Each structure stands twice: as C-alpha cells, then as structure tokens.
Coordinates of C-alpha atoms and ligand atoms in Angstrom, one line a residue:
X1 CA -56.0 -7.0 28.0
X2 CA -58.3 -4.9 29.7
X3 CA -61.4 -7.1 32.0
X4 CA -64.6 -5.2 30.3
X5 CA -66.6 -7.2 33.4
X6 CA -66.1 -8.7 36.3
X7 CA -68.1 -11.0 38.4
X8 CA -67.7 -12.2 41.6
X9 CA -69.9 -15.0 44.0
X10 CA -69.7 -15.5 47.4
X11 CA -65.2 -13.5 47.5
X12 CA -64.3 -13.3 50.7
X13 CA -67.1 -9.7 51.6
X14 CA -68.7 -10.0 48.2
X15 CA -72.2 -12.0 48.1
X16 CA -72.4 -10.8 44.6
X17 CA -70.4 -8.2 42.7
X18 CA -71.1 -6.9 39.4
X19 CA -69.3 -4.4 37.4
X20 CA -68.6 -3.2 34.2
X21 CA -65.2 -1.1 33.1
X22 CA -63.4 0.5 30.6
X23 CA -59.7 0.2 29.2
X24 CA -58.0 2.8 31.3
X25 CA -57.8 3.8 34.8
X26 CA -60.7 1.8 36.9
X27 CA -60.3 3.4 40.6
X28 CA -61.8 2.0 44.1
X29 CA -62.9 3.8 46.8
X30 CA -64.7 2.9 49.6
X31 CA -63.8 2.9 53.6
X32 CA -61.4 0.5 54.9
X33 CA -63.1 -2.9 54.9
X34 CA -65.6 -2.2 52.1
X35 CA -63.5 -5.2 50.1
X36 CA -61.2 -3.1 47.7
X37 CA -58.6 -5.0 48.1
X38 CA -61.0 -8.1 47.6
X39 CA -61.4 -7.3 44.2
X40 CA -57.8 -6.6 43.5
X41 CA -56.9 -10.8 45.0
X42 CA -60.2 -11.9 42.9
X43 CA -58.5 -10.2 39.8
X44 CA -55.3 -10.9 40.6
X45 CA -56.9 -15.0 40.6
X46 CA -57.3 -14.2 37.1
X47 CA -53.9 -15.4 36.6
X48 CA -51.6 -18.8 37.9
X49 CA -50.7 -18.8 40.9
X50 CA -52.3 -18.2 44.9
X51 CA -52.9 -14.3 44.4
X52 CA -52.3 -11.0 45.6
X53 CA -52.4 -12.2 49.6
X54 CA -50.9 -15.7 48.7
X55 CA -54.2 -17.0 50.5
X56 CA -55.1 -20.4 50.5
X57 CA -58.6 -21.1 48.4
X58 CA -60.1 -22.0 51.2
X59 CA -59.8 -18.4 53.4
X60 CA -61.7 -17.3 50.1
X61 CA -64.8 -18.1 49.5
X62 CA -67.0 -15.9 51.7
X63 CA -67.4 -17.4 55.2
X64 CA -70.8 -16.6 56.1
X65 CA -71.9 -17.9 52.4
X66 CA -72.8 -21.6 50.7
X67 CA -68.8 -22.1 50.7
X68 CA -66.9 -22.2 47.4
X69 CA -66.5 -19.3 45.6
X70 CA -66.5 -17.9 41.0
X71 CA -64.3 -14.6 40.2
X72 CA -65.5 -14.1 36.4
X73 CA -64.7 -11.6 34.0
X74 CA -64.7 -11.0 30.1
X75 CA -61.7 -9.5 28.6
X76 CA -62.2 -7.2 25.7
X77 CA -61.4 -9.1 23.1
X78 CA -64.9 -11.0 24.0
X79 CA -63.3 -14.1 25.7
X80 CA -64.3 -15.0 29.1
X81 CA -61.8 -16.2 31.9
X82 CA -62.9 -17.9 35.5
X83 CA -62.1 -19.3 38.5
X84 CA -63.0 -20.3 42.0
X85 CA -64.1 -23.7 43.9
X86 CA -66.8 -25.2 44.7
X87 CA -68.2 -26.6 48.0
X88 CA -67.2 -30.2 48.0
X89 CA -63.5 -29.5 47.4
X90 CA -63.0 -26.0 48.9
X91 CA -58.8 -26.1 47.7
X92 CA -59.0 -27.4 44.8
X93 CA -58.8 -24.3 42.2
X94 CA -61.0 -24.6 38.8
X95 CA -60.7 -22.6 36.1
X96 CA -62.5 -21.6 32.7
X97 CA -62.2 -19.8 29.3
X98 CA -64.0 -19.7 26.9
X99 CA -66.5 -21.7 28.9
X100 CA -64.5 -25.4 29.0
X101 CA -62.1 -26.6 31.8
X102 CA -58.8 -25.6 31.5
X103 CA -55.4 -25.5 33.4
X104 CA -54.8 -22.7 36.0
X105 CA -51.6 -22.0 33.6
X106 CA -53.8 -21.4 30.5
X107 CA -54.8 -18.7 32.4
X108 CA -51.6 -17.3 32.4
X109 CA -51.5 -17.2 28.2
X110 CA -55.0 -15.1 28.3
X111 CA -53.8 -12.5 30.5
X112 CA -50.8 -10.6 32.8
X113 CA -51.5 -9.6 35.4
X114 CA -48.8 -7.1 38.4
X115 CA -49.7 -5.7 41.3
X116 CA -48.0 -3.9 44.2
X117 CA -49.5 -3.9 47.4
X118 CA -49.0 -2.5 50.8
X119 CA -47.2 -6.1 52.2
X120 CA -45.1 -5.6 49.2
X121 CA -43.7 -3.2 51.6
X122 CA -41.4 -6.0 53.5
X123 CA -40.1 -7.2 50.2
X124 CA -36.4 -6.0 50.1
X125 CA -36.0 -6.9 53.6
X126 CA -38.4 -10.3 53.9
X127 CA -37.1 -13.7 53.5
X128 CA -35.7 -14.4 49.6
X129 CA -38.6 -16.6 48.6
X130 CA -40.9 -13.5 48.3
X131 CA -38.7 -11.8 45.7
X132 CA -38.8 -15.4 43.9
X133 CA -42.4 -15.0 43.7
X134 CA -42.3 -11.5 42.4
X135 CA -39.8 -12.0 39.6
X136 CA -41.4 -15.3 38.8
X137 CA -44.5 -13.2 38.4
X138 CA -42.1 -10.7 36.5
X139 CA -41.1 -13.7 33.9
X140 CA -44.4 -15.2 34.0
X141 CA -45.4 -12.2 32.5
X142 CA -43.0 -12.1 29.5
X143 CA -42.9 -16.3 28.9
X144 CA -46.2 -18.0 30.0
X145 CA -44.6 -21.4 29.6
X146 CA -42.9 -20.0 33.4
X147 CA -45.4 -21.7 35.0
X148 CA -45.3 -25.1 33.6
X149 CA -41.6 -25.3 34.1
X150 CA -42.1 -24.3 37.8
X151 CA -45.1 -26.8 38.5
X152 CA -42.6 -29.6 37.2
X153 CA -40.0 -28.6 39.0
X154 CA -41.5 -28.4 42.4
X155 CA -43.3 -31.6 41.5
X156 CA -39.7 -33.8 40.7
X157 CA -37.9 -31.7 43.2
X158 CA -40.1 -32.5 46.3
X159 CA -40.2 -36.5 44.5
X160 CA -36.5 -36.5 44.9
X161 CA -36.5 -35.3 48.9
X162 CA -38.9 -38.4 49.7
X163 CA -36.7 -40.2 47.6
X164 CA -33.2 -39.3 49.4
X165 CA -35.3 -39.1 53.2
X166 CA -36.3 -42.8 52.6
X167 CA -34.3 -45.3 54.7
X168 CA -34.3 -48.4 52.1
X169 CA -32.4 -46.3 49.9
X170 CA -32.8 -44.9 46.8
X171 CA -33.8 -46.4 43.7
X172 CA -30.7 -44.7 41.3
X173 CA -32.5 -44.9 38.3
X174 CA -35.6 -43.9 39.3
X175 CA -33.6 -40.4 41.0
X176 CA -31.3 -40.0 38.1
X177 CA -34.4 -39.9 36.3
X178 CA -36.0 -37.1 38.8
X179 CA -32.8 -35.4 38.5
X180 CA -33.0 -34.9 35.0
X181 CA -36.9 -33.6 35.0
X182 CA -35.5 -30.9 37.9
X183 CA -32.8 -30.0 35.9
X184 CA -35.0 -29.5 32.6
X185 CA -37.2 -28.2 34.5
X186 CA -34.8 -26.2 36.4
X187 CA -32.3 -24.8 33.7
X188 CA -35.6 -23.2 31.7
X189 CA -36.7 -21.6 34.7
X190 CA -33.3 -19.9 35.4
X191 CA -32.7 -18.8 31.9
X192 CA -36.2 -17.7 31.8
X193 CA -35.4 -15.2 34.6
X194 CA -32.3 -13.9 33.4
X195 CA -33.6 -13.4 30.4
X196 CA -36.3 -11.1 32.2
X197 CA -34.2 -9.6 34.3
X198 CA -31.3 -8.3 31.6
X199 CA -34.2 -7.3 29.3
X200 CA -35.4 -5.3 32.6
X201 CA -32.0 -4.2 34.2
X202 CA -31.3 -2.4 30.4
X203 CA -35.6 -0.9 29.9
X204 CA -34.5 0.4 33.7
X205 CA -31.1 1.6 32.5
X206 CA -31.9 3.6 29.4
X207 CA -35.5 5.1 31.0
X208 CA -35.6 8.9 31.9
X209 CA -35.1 10.4 35.1
X210 CA -38.7 10.5 36.5
X211 CA -39.8 11.4 39.4
X212 CA -39.5 7.7 40.9
X213 CA -36.3 6.1 42.7
X214 CA -34.0 4.1 39.7
X215 CA -33.9 0.6 40.8
X216 CA -31.2 -2.1 38.9
X217 CA -31.7 -5.5 39.5
X218 CA -29.8 -8.0 39.1
X219 CA -30.1 -12.2 39.9
X220 CA -28.1 -13.6 43.2
X221 CA -28.1 -16.5 45.2
X222 CA -27.6 -20.0 42.7
X223 CA -27.2 -19.8 39.0
X224 CA -26.4 -22.4 36.9
X225 CA -23.4 -22.6 35.6
X226 CA -22.3 -20.9 32.4
X227 CA -22.7 -23.3 28.9
X228 CA -25.0 -26.0 29.1
X229 CA -27.1 -24.9 32.0
X230 CA -29.7 -28.1 32.1
X231 CA -26.0 -30.2 32.5
X232 CA -24.3 -28.4 34.7
X233 CA -27.3 -28.8 36.9
X234 CA -28.0 -32.2 36.4
X235 CA -24.3 -33.1 37.2
X236 CA -24.6 -31.4 40.4
X237 CA -27.8 -32.5 41.6
X238 CA -26.2 -36.2 41.4
X239 CA -22.6 -34.6 42.9
X240 CA -25.0 -33.4 45.3
X241 CA -27.5 -36.4 46.9
X242 CA -25.2 -37.0 50.2
X243 CA -25.4 -33.5 51.0
X244 CA -29.3 -33.0 50.2
X245 CA -30.3 -36.3 51.6
X246 CA -28.9 -34.9 55.0
X247 CA -30.5 -31.4 54.6
X248 CA -33.8 -33.1 53.5
X249 CA -34.3 -31.1 50.1
X250 CA -31.8 -30.1 47.3
X251 CA -29.5 -27.3 48.4
X252 CA -28.8 -26.2 44.8
X253 CA -31.6 -25.1 42.1
X254 CA -33.7 -22.7 40.9
X255 CA -35.5 -22.7 44.7
X256 CA -32.4 -21.4 45.8
X257 CA -31.6 -18.2 44.0
X258 CA -32.7 -14.6 44.0
X259 CA -32.9 -11.2 42.9
X260 CA -31.1 -8.1 44.5
X261 CA -32.2 -4.3 44.0
X262 CA -29.9 -2.0 44.3
X263 CA -31.2 2.2 44.4
X264 CA -29.3 3.7 41.2
X265 CA -28.7 6.7 42.3
X266 CA -27.2 6.1 45.7
X267 CA -25.9 3.1 44.5
X268 CA -27.0 1.2 47.7
X269 CA -28.9 -1.8 48.0
X270 CA -32.5 -1.6 48.4
X271 CA -33.3 -3.6 51.6
X272 CA -30.6 -0.1 53.3
X273 CA -33.1 2.4 51.4
X274 CA -35.7 4.0 54.0
X275 CA -39.5 2.9 53.3
X276 CA -40.3 5.2 50.8
X277 CA -37.5 4.7 48.7
X278 CA -38.1 0.9 48.7
X279 CA -41.7 1.8 47.6
X280 CA -40.5 4.0 45.0
X281 CA -38.1 1.2 44.0
X282 CA -40.6 -0.9 43.6
X283 CA -42.8 1.4 42.3
X284 CA -40.4 2.5 39.7
X285 CA -39.9 -1.9 38.9
X286 CA -42.8 -2.2 37.8
X287 CA -43.8 0.5 35.7
X288 CA -40.7 0.1 34.0
X289 CA -42.2 -4.2 33.8
X290 CA -45.5 -2.8 32.2
X291 CA -43.6 -1.0 29.0
X292 CA -40.9 -4.1 28.9
X293 CA -44.2 -6.2 28.2
X294 CA -45.7 -4.2 26.0
X295 CA -42.8 -3.5 24.2
X296 CA -42.1 -7.3 23.8
X297 CA -45.3 -9.2 23.7
X298 CA -47.4 -6.4 22.8
X299 CA -49.9 -7.6 25.7
X300 CA -50.1 -4.6 28.2
X301 CA -50.7 -6.4 31.5
X302 CA -53.3 -5.5 33.8
X303 CA -52.1 -3.2 36.5
X304 CA -53.3 -4.2 40.3
X305 CA -52.3 -1.2 42.6
X306 CA -53.3 -1.0 45.7
X307 CA -53.4 2.2 48.3
X308 CA -50.8 3.3 45.8
X309 CA -52.0 7.4 45.9
X310 CA -52.2 7.1 49.4
X311 CA -48.5 6.8 50.2
X312 CA -47.0 9.8 47.4
X313 CA -47.1 13.4 47.9
X314 CA -49.4 15.3 45.3
X315 CA -46.3 15.5 42.7
X316 CA -45.4 12.4 42.3
X317 CA -48.8 11.2 42.5
X318 CA -49.2 13.6 39.2
X319 CA -46.1 12.3 37.8
X320 CA -47.8 8.4 38.3
X321 CA -51.1 9.0 36.5
X322 CA -49.1 10.6 33.9
X323 CA -46.8 7.1 33.6
X324 CA -50.3 5.1 34.3
X325 CA -52.3 6.9 31.1
X326 CA -50.7 4.9 28.4
X327 CA -51.1 1.4 30.2
X328 CA -54.1 -0.5 28.9
X329 CA -55.6 -1.0 32.7
X330 CA -54.9 0.0 35.8
X331 CA -57.2 -1.1 39.0
X332 CA -55.9 1.7 41.9
X333 CA -58.1 1.7 45.2
X334 CA -58.0 4.5 48.0
X335 CA -60.3 5.7 50.5
X336 CA -60.9 8.8 49.3
X337 CA -61.9 9.7 45.4
X338 CA -60.1 12.8 46.6
X339 CA -56.8 11.6 45.8
X340 CA -57.7 10.2 42.5
X341 CA -59.0 14.2 41.4
X342 CA -55.9 14.4 39.0
X343 CA -57.2 11.4 36.7
X344 CA -59.2 12.1 34.3
X345 CA -61.3 9.6 32.3
X346 CA -61.8 6.6 34.7
X347 CA -64.3 4.3 35.3
X348 CA -65.3 5.1 39.4
X349 CA -66.7 2.6 41.8
X350 CA -67.4 3.0 44.7
X351 CA -67.8 0.2 47.6
X352 CA -70.8 0.9 50.4
X353 CA -72.4 3.6 51.9
Ligands
LIG401 N1 -64.0 -15.4 53.2 C1 -64.6 -13.8 53.7 N2 -65.8 -13.7 54.3 C2 -66.5 -12.9 54.2 N3 -65.7 -11.6 54.5 C3 -64.3 -12.2 54.1 C4 -63.8 -12.6 54.0 N4 -62.3 -13.0 53.7 C5 -62.4 -11.2 54.1 N5 -63.2 -11.3 54.3 C6 -63.9 -9.2 54.8 O1 -63.2 -8.4 54.3 C7 -63.3 -6.4 54.6 C8 -61.7 -6.6 53.8 O2 -61.4 -6.5 52.5 P1 -60.4 -5.6 51.9 O3 -61.0 -6.1 50.5 O4 -59.5 -6.1 53.0 O5 -60.6 -3.8 52.4 P2 -60.5 -3.2 52.3 O6 -62.2 -1.9 50.9 O7 -60.1 -2.1 53.4 O8 -59.1 -2.9 50.9 C9 -62.9 -7.6 56.1 O9 -64.1 -6.3 56.9 C10 -63.1 -8.7 56.3 O10 -63.2 -9.4 57.3
LIG402 MG1 -57.6 -2.4 50.9

C-alpha cells in the first residue's frame, strides 16, 4: 500500500514538512544531516514498534520545538493514518486511523513497512535481540496479529519475573495463569515465526540467481517442542520456575530464539561473510520478503532503503532498481541525485539547499 501524502510536524529536524508522492520510487536526496533518514524513520512509525532507529519517542520530538510531534499519512485507498506524541506525555504513542484514536497494533493491519538501514550492517554480528526484532518485522508483515501476541507475551513474562522474584513466595494459581498466557501467546509467536521462516526460505531457494548473494534462513535458539507447542511450553515454564527465579527471567521462550542466516553460495554463516556480502544477503532477504508479502497478502509492503545505492557498484545498482521496479512503493535516500540516474520515473525530493 503506497503513501500518497506525508506530513511531519516537529518530527526531529522537520518543523513542518508536507509532501505528495506517487507510488513507485520516492527518492530523497540532500546533504548529510538534511533529514532524509528522519523521514524514513517517520514512515517506519506507521507500523507497530519503535521505528527504524529503535529510539525513544521523546527523542523524536524536535528539540527546539514545543514538545510532541505528529506524523500523518494518507494512503492510496484514501485512508488516513497517523501517530505522534503530545508535550504533556512525550513517551506516550498516540495513533489515529481515519480520524479516530486507535491502538498502535491497528497500524499493522493498514500498512506493512520494511526497512534496511546502514545500522543494520551489524545485524549478523550483534546479539540475537536485533535479529529477533528483524524477524518479527518480517512476520508482522504477513501476520498482523503478531504484534498483539508479542505484547501479551511480554506483559505476562514481566509479571511472572516479578512474581518469581517475590521473596514471600509466589501465589501458585496466579503463576499458573501467567504461564498459561505466556504459553498461549509464546506458542503463537513461535508458530508464526516458523511459518514465515519456512515460506521465506522456500522463496529464497526458488528465486533465480540474481546479482545479490542468496541467503538461506532457519530458526535457531529456543523453539517449542514438536506437537502441541502450547502444552509443551506450559510444561517447560512450570518445571523451570526454580531455575528462572534464580536467573531473574525465563530461560525458555520465544524471547530466546534466533534467526540463522547462511550465504547459500558459500555455505557460510552470514556473520563470517564480509561486510559487503552481509549487506547483499540482507538486501536479497528483504527483496524476497517483499515478494512473499505481496504474493500472500496482495498488500505489498512499503520499503524504506536508507543509503543503499551508495554502497553498490553501478551494475548491482542497476539490477537493484530493476528488481524494485515492480514494488508498490520504495523510498530510497542518497546524498546525490546521480546515484539514482538509472531509476527512470520517480518522485524526487531534494531536502534543503
Ligand atoms: N529531536 C530532534 N530535534 C531536532 N533535530 C534533530 C532531532 N533528532 C535529530 N535531529 C537532527 O537531524 C539531523 C539528522 O537527520 P538525518 O535524517 O539523520 O540526516 P540525513 O539526511 O543525513 O539522513 C541531524 O542534524 C540531527 O541533529
Ligand atoms: Mg541518513
């Protein structure tokens, strides 16, 4: 689903920005610090979660502004979605859908947003948390209920941690109820991830060899036992109470899963590939995922590619633009318009100067 209008108010360095754009390519150019990534970040808030920088909401309000910010978009189907904060509650995310207040999760039903940023260069070498968040965004685009399960799972897990830490001894009935909640939502999270990973890996395996390294993916780390995932996870939590109390957190659960990515051509784990190869793997993954989402849901994701063109040689850049030509809407940034010379028709926006 393409955005046709975007309005930012007091979002980072943009006091007030209003743009009308077409489907297809939207190219943002401008010198360093002009606010290109900030625009992509604003778009990334049109989906549940903390956006492409994973930043606190209070950091996003313009520093010499009145406090609070607003991001509003009109989509091609004429729906209006928006999010922001108010000065009085700088960490409280407000969401509006067609003029009415809504839960953040409602955004996931309207729009899928996927992004690739230079900061994600470290995705394969970092701790599993970043890869889990990446995976969950892939899942969310296919299964909007994923955000709901994640929120409920985390709430139940937090409450259980607190209860287990209580020196008075936890109320067993309450503990059982929380574990039931964790198991219900945790199993749903695990199954949705398994489904996405299997479908995406099949897509990757079947895709024609292109100019970008082919990735193969699999889940690693914690996974529910085969069979009745919910029952197995319930049992695992119950028997793990003592161990989890000592650790201060649950040692089993979907918050302990990981995504394993392999360079198919080399049969090598992504973390051992060169930076350039890792970038190409990630790009190939995101492209395959966009195809998968479009195929399954008929609702192509919005793609935000931050500084991607600058790191590709001219032939790979041309191949990238060609592959993206069929996408619904792709926002790309670059310091120079020349990087996008091969793009053809596009909405071109130059910031500053
Ligand atoms: N909350 C904020 N208020 C005002 N300016 C901000 C805020 N957060 C970041 N900035 C400014 O935004 C600029 C960076 O914008 P960015 O979108 O990353 O630039 P680029 O065009 O290079 O991608 C910096 O100059 C930074 O100081
Ligand atoms: Mg930038």
